[in-house]
mmCIF file of C-alpha atoms in Angstrom:
data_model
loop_
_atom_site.group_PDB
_atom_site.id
_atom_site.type_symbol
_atom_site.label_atom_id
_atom_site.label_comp_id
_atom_site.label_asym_id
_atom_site.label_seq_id
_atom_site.Cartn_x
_atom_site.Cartn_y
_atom_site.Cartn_z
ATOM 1 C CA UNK A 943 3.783 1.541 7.705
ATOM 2 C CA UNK A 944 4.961 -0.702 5.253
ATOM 3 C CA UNK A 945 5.868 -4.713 4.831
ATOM 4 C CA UNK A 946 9.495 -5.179 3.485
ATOM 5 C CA UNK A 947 7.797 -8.275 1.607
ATOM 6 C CA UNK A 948 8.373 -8.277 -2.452
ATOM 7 C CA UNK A 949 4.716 -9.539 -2.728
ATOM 8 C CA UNK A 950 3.267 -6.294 -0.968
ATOM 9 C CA UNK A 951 5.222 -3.813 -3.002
ATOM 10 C CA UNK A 952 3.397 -5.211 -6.156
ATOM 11 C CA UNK A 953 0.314 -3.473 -4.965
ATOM 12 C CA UNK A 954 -1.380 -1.187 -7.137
ATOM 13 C CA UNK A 955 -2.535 2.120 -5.728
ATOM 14 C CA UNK A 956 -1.232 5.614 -5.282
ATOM 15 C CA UNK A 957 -0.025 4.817 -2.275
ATOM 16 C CA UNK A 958 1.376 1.193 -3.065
ATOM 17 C CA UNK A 959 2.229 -0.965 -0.284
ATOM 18 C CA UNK A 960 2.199 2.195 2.376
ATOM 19 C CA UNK A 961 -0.109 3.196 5.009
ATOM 20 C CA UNK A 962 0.148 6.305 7.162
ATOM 21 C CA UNK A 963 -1.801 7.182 10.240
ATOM 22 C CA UNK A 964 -2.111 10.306 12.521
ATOM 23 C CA UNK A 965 -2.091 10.626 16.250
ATOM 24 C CA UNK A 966 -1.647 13.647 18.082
ATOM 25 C CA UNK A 967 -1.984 15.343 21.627
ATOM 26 C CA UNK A 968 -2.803 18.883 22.007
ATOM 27 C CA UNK A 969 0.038 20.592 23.653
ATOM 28 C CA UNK A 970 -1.405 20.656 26.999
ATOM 29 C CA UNK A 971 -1.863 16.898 28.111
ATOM 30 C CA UNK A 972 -1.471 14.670 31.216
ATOM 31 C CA UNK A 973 1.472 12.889 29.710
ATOM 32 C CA UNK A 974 4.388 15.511 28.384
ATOM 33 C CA UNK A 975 5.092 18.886 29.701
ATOM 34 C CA UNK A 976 3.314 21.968 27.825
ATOM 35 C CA UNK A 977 7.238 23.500 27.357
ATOM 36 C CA UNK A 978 9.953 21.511 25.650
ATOM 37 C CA UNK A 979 13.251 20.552 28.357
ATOM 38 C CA UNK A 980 15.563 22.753 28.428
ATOM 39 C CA UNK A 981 19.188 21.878 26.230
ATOM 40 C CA UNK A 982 21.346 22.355 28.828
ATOM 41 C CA UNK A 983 21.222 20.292 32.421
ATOM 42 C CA UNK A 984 20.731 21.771 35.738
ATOM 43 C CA UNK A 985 23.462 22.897 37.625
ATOM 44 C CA UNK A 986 24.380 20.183 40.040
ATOM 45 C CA UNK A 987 24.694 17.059 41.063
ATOM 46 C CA UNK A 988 23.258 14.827 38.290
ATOM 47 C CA UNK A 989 19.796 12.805 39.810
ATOM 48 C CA UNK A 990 19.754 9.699 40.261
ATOM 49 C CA UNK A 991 18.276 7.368 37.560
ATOM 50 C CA UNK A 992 14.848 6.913 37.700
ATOM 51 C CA UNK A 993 13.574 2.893 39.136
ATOM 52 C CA UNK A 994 12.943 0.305 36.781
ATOM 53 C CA UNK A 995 9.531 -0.172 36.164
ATOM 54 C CA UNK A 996 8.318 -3.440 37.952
ATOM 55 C CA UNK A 997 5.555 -4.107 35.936
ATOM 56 C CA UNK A 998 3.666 -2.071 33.088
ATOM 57 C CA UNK A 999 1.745 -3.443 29.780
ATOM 58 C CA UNK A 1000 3.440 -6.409 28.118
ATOM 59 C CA UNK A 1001 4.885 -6.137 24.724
ATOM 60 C CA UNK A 1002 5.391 -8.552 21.789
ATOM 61 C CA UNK A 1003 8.971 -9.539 21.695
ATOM 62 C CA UNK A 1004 8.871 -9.528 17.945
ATOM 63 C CA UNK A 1005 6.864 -6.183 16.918
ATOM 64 C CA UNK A 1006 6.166 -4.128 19.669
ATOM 65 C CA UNK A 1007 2.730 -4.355 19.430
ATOM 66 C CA UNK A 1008 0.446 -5.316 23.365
ATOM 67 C CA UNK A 1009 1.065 -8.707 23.506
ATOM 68 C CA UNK A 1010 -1.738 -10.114 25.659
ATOM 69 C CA UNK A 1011 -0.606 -13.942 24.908
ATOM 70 C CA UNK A 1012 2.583 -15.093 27.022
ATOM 71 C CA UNK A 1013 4.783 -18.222 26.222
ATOM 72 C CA UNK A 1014 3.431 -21.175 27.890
ATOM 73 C CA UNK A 1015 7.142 -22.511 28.917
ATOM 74 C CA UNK A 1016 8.344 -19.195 30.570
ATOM 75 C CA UNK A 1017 5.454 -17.186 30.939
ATOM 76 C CA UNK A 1018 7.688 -14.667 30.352
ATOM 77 C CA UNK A 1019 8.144 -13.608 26.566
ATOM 78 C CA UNK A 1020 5.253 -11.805 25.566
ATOM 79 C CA UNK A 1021 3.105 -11.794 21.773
ATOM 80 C CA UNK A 1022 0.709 -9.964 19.839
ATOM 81 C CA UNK A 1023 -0.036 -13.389 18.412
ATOM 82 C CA UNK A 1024 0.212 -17.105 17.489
ATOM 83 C CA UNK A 1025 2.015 -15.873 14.187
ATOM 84 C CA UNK A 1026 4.607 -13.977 16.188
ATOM 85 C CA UNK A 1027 5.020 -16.710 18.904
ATOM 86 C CA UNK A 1028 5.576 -19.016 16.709
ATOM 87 C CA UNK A 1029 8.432 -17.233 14.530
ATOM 88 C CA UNK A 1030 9.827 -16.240 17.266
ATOM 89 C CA UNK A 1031 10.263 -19.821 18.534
ATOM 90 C CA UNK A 1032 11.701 -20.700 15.480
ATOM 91 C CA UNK A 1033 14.214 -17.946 15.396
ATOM 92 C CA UNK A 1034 15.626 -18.746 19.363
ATOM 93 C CA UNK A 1035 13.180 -18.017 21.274
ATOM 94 C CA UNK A 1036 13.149 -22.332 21.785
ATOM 95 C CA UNK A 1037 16.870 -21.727 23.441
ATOM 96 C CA UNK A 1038 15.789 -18.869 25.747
ATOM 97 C CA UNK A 1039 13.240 -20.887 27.624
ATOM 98 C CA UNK A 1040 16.127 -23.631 28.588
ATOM 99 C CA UNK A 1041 17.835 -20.554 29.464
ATOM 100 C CA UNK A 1042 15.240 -18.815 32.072
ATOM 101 C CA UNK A 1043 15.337 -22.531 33.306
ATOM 102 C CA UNK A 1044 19.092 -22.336 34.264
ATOM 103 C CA UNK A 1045 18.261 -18.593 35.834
ATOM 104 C CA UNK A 1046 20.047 -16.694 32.596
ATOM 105 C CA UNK A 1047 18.984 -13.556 32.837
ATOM 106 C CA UNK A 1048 20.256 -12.416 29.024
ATOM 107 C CA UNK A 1049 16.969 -14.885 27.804
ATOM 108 C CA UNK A 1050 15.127 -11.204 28.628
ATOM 109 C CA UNK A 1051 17.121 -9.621 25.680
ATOM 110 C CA UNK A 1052 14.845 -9.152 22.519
ATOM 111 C CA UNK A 1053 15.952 -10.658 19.395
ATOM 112 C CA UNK A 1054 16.583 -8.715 16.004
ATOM 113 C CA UNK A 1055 14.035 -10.291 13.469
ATOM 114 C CA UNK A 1056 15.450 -8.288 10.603
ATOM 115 C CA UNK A 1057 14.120 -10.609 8.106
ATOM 116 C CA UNK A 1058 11.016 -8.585 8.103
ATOM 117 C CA UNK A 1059 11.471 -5.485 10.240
ATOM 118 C CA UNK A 1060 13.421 -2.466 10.057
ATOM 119 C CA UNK A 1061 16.628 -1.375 11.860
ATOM 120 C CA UNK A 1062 15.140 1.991 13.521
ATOM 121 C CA UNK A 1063 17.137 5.161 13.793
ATOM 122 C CA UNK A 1064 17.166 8.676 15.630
ATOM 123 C CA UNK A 1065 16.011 11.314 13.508
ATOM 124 C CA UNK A 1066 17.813 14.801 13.731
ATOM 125 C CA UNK A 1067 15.530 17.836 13.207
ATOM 126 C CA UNK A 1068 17.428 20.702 11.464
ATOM 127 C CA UNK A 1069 16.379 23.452 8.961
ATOM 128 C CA UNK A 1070 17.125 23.956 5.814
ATOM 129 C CA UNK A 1071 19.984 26.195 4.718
ATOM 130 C CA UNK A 1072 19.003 28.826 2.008
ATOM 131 C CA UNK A 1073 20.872 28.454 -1.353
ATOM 132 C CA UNK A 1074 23.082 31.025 -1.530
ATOM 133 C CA UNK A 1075 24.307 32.845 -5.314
ATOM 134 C CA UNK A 1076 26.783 31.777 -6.705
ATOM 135 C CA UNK A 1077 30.665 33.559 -7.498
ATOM 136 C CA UNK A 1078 31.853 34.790 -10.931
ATOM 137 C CA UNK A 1079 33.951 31.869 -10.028
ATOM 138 C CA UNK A 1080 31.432 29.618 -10.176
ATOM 139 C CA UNK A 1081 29.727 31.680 -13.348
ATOM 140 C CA UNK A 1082 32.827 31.125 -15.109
ATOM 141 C CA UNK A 1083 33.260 27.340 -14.058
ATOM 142 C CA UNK A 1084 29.743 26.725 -15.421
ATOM 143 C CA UNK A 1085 29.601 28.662 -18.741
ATOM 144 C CA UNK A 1086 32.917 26.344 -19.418
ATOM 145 C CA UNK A 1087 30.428 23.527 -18.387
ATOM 146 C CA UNK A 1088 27.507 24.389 -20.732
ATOM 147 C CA UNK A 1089 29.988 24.789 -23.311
ATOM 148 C CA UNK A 1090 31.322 20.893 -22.948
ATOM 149 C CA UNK A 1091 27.587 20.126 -22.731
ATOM 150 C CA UNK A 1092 26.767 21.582 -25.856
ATOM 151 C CA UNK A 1093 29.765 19.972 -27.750
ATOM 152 C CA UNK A 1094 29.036 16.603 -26.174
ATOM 153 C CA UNK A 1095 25.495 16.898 -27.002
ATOM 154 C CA UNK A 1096 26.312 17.866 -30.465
ATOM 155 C CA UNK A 1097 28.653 14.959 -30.804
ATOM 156 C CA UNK A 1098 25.803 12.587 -29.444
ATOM 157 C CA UNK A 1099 23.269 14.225 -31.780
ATOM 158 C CA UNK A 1100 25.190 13.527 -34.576
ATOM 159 C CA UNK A 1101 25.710 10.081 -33.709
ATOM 160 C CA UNK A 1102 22.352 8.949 -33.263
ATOM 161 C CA UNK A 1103 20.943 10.634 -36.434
ATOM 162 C CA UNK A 1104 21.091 7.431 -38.492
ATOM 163 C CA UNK A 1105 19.319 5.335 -35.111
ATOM 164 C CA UNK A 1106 16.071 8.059 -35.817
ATOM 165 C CA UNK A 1107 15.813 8.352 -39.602
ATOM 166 C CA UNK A 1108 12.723 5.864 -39.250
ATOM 167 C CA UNK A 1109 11.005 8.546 -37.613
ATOM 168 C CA UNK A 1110 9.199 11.550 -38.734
ATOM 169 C CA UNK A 1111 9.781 15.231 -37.451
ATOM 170 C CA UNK A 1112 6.504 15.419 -35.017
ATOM 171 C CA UNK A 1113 7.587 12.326 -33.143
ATOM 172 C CA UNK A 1114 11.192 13.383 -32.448
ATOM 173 C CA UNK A 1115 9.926 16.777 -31.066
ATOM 174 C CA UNK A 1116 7.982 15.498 -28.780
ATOM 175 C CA UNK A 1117 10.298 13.209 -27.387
ATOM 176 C CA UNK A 1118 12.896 16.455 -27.426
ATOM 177 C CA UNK A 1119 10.258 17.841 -25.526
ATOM 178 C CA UNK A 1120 9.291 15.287 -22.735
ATOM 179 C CA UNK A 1121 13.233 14.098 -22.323
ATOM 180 C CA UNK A 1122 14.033 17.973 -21.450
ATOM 181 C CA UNK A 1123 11.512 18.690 -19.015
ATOM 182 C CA UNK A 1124 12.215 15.511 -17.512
ATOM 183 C CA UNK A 1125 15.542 16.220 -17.358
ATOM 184 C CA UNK A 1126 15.169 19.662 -15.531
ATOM 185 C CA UNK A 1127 12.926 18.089 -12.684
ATOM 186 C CA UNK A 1128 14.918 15.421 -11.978
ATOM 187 C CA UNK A 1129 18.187 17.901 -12.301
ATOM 188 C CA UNK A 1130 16.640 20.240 -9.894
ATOM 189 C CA UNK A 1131 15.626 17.378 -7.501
ATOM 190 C CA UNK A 1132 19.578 16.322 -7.648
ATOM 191 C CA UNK A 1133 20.505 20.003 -7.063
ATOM 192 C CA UNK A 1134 18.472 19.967 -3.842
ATOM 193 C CA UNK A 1135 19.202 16.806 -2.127
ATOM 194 C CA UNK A 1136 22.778 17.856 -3.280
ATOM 195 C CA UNK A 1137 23.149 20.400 -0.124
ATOM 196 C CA UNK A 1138 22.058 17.931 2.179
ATOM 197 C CA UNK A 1139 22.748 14.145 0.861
ATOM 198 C CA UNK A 1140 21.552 12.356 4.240
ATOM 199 C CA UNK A 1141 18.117 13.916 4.423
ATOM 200 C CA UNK A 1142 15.561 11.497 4.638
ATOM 201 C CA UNK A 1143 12.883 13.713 5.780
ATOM 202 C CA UNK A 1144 11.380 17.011 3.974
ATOM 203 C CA UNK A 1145 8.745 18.735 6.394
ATOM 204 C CA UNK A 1146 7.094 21.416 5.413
ATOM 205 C CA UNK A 1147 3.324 21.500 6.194
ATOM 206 C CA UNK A 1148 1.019 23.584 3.987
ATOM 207 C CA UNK A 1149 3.952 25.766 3.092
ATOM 208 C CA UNK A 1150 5.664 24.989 0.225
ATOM 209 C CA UNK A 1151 5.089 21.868 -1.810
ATOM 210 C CA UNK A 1152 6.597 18.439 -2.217
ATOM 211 C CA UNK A 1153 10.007 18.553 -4.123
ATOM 212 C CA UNK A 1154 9.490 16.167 -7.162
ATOM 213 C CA UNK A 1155 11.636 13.474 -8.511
ATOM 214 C CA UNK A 1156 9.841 13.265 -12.088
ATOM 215 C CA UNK A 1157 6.875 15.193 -13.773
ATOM 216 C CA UNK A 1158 4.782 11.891 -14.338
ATOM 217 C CA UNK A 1159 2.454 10.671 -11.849
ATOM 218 C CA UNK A 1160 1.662 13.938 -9.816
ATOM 219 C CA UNK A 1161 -1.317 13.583 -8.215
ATOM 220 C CA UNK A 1162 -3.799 16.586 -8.491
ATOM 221 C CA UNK A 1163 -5.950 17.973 -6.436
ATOM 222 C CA UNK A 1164 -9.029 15.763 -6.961
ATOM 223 C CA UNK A 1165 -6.623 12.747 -6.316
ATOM 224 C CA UNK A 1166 -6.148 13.712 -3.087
ATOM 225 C CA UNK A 1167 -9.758 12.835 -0.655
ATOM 226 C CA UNK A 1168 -10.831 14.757 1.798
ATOM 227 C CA UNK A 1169 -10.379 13.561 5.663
ATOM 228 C CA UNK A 1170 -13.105 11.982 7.054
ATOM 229 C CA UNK A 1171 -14.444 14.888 9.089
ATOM 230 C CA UNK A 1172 -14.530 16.899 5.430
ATOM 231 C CA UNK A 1173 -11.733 19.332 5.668
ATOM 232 C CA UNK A 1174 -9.409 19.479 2.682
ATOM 233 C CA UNK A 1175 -6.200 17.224 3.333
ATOM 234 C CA UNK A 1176 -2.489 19.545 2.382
ATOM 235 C CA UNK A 1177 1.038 18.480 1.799
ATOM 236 C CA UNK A 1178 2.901 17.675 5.688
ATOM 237 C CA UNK A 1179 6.259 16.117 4.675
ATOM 238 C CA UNK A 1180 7.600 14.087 2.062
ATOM 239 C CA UNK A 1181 9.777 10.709 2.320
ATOM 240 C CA UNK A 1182 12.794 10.859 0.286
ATOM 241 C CA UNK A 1183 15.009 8.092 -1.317
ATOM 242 C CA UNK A 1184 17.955 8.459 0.730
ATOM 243 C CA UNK A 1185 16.129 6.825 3.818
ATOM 244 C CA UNK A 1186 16.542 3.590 1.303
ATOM 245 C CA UNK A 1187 19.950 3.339 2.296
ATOM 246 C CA UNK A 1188 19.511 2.892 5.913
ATOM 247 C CA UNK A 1189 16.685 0.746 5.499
ATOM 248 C CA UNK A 1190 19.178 -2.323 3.895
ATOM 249 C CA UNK A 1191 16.320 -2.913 1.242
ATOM 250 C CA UNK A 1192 18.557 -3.101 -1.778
ATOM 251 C CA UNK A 1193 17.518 -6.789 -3.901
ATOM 252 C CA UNK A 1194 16.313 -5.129 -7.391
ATOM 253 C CA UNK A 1195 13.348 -6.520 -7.983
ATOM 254 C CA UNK A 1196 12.460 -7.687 -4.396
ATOM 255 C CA UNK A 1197 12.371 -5.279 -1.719
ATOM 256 C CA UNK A 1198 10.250 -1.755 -1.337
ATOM 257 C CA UNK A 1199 11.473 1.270 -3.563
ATOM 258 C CA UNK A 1200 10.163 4.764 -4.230
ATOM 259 C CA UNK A 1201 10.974 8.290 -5.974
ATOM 260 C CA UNK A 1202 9.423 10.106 -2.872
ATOM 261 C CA UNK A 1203 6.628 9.523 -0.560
ATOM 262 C CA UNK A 1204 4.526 12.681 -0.601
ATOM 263 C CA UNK A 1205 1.903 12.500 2.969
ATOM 264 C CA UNK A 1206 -1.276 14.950 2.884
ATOM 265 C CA UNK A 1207 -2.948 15.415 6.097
ATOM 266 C CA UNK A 1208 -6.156 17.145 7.369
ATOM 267 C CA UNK A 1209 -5.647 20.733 7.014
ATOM 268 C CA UNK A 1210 -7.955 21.282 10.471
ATOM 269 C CA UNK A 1211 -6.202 18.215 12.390
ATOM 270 C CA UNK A 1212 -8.793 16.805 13.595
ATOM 271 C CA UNK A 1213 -9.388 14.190 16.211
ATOM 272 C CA UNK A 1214 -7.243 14.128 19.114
ATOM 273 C CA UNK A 1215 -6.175 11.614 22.270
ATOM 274 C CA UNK A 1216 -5.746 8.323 21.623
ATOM 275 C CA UNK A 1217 -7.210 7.839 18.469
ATOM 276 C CA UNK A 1218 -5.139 6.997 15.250
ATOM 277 C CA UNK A 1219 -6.232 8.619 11.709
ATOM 278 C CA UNK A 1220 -5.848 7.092 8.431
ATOM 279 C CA UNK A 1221 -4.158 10.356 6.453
ATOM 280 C CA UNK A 1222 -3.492 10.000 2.635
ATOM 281 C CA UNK A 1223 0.421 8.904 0.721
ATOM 282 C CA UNK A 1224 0.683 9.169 -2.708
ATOM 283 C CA UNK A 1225 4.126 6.963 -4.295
ATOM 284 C CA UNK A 1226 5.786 8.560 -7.192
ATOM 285 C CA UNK A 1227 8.682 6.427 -8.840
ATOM 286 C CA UNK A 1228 11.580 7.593 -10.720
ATOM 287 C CA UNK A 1229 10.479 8.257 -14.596
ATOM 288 C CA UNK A 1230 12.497 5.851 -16.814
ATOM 289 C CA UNK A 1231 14.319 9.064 -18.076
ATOM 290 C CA UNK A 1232 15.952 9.625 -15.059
ATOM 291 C CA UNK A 1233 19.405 8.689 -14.924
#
């Protein structure tokens, strides 16, 4: 979870303005089958579509969330709230009642409040493709590459000499030092993404670890608590930048932005049913020497 609010992504914390929670079902339950459907439909004639449901728990037109309190005009649109009636009254909701009045059955459709919630997606599940070596073709290609980037870096080198003089020997190293190995993370972060530009989602629970964006602000293993039954929390999946893009949170300055969000969960998975877990996020930005 997360607010889309500039105020909220301000907040300190290794998590910043994110929460994440667990809930889970063993695979044998009373509500989904033990086996997953199969991909292909029966042979056949297709079955009819099921019965609307004539009645079931109402839900809060603006969030989602059980909305036990009901507008007192309609008694038809449903809130969590006061704070939710009232913005969505503001944002329509005042034209829909004059609407059920005249028997308008389109009043039932649910507004998009996308001032402060986001558009939600389908997620495709896929594996990862293993990198493959690469052709002399490609050997050739980048030895002619590392050869520009020499020159070029040479060229720059030489250019900035008179910008460092100020500085003595034991300083410039270790900024040689730090701007390479930044360099390389954030290179091999690029390289990844790279084969698959629209992933937004990097699963891979205690297998192999979160794929970095910078080598600052890494949390180690003492930053990381426990769950609340004891057992040691590991790495589960991993947000990743490109989900950004979809998410139409682009003001610099004012809307929610991240390197990666890296989620630990409870290595034994405890709990189960209804019940939602806290689990642990940790934020990393993008180090200022990523370009």
């Amino acid at each position: 979870f997360a607010c889309r609010g500039a105020a909220c992504y301000r907040l300190a914390g290794p998590g910043g303005p994110f929460r994440v929670f667990r809930s889970q079902l063993p695979r044998r339950n009373d509500t989904y089958p033990e086996e997953p459907p199969p991909e292909e439909p029966p042979p056949g004639p297709a079955p009819a579509p099921p019965r609307r449901l004539g009645s079931g728990a109402a839900l809060c037109r603006v969030c989602g969330c059980l909305g036990p309190r009901c507008c007192g005009r309609c008694r038809r649109a449903a809130y969590c709230g006061p704070e939710h009636q009232a913005l969505d009254w503001r944002r329509g909701h005042r034209r829909s009642c004059a609407q059920h009045a005249a028997g308008d059955d389109s009043a039932d459709a649910i507004p998009e409040h996308n001032e402060f919630l986001f558009p939600e997606y389908e997620i495709l599940i896929e594996p990862e493709e293993p990198e493959f070596p690469a052709d002399s073709t490609d050997d050739e290609q980048g030895a002619e590459d590392t050869s520009k980037d020499a020159k070029e870096q040479e060229e720059l080198g030489a250019a900035g000499t008179a910008a460092f003089q100020s500085l003595d020997e034991e300083t410039l190293e270790a900024m040689a030092k730090h701007e390479t190995a930044e360099e390389k993370i954030f290179q091999m972060f690029k390289k990844r993404v790279a084969a698959e530009p629209e992933q937004i989602i990097r699963y891979c629970r205690g297998g192999e670890g979160p794929l970095w964006v910078s080598g600052e602000n890494r949390p180690e293993e003492k930053d990381i608590p426990n769950c609340v039954c004891g057992a040691k929390r590991i790495f589960e999946f991993q947000i990743m930048p490109q989900l950004l893009n979809h998410l139409h949170v682009d003001s610099l300055g004012e809307s929610i932005d991240w390197g990666t969000l890296v989620v630990y969960t409870c290595a034994d998975s405890c709990g189960g049913g209804s019940e939602y877990l806290e689990e642990f996020i940790w934020k990393q930005d993008y180090s200022m020497g990523c370009t």
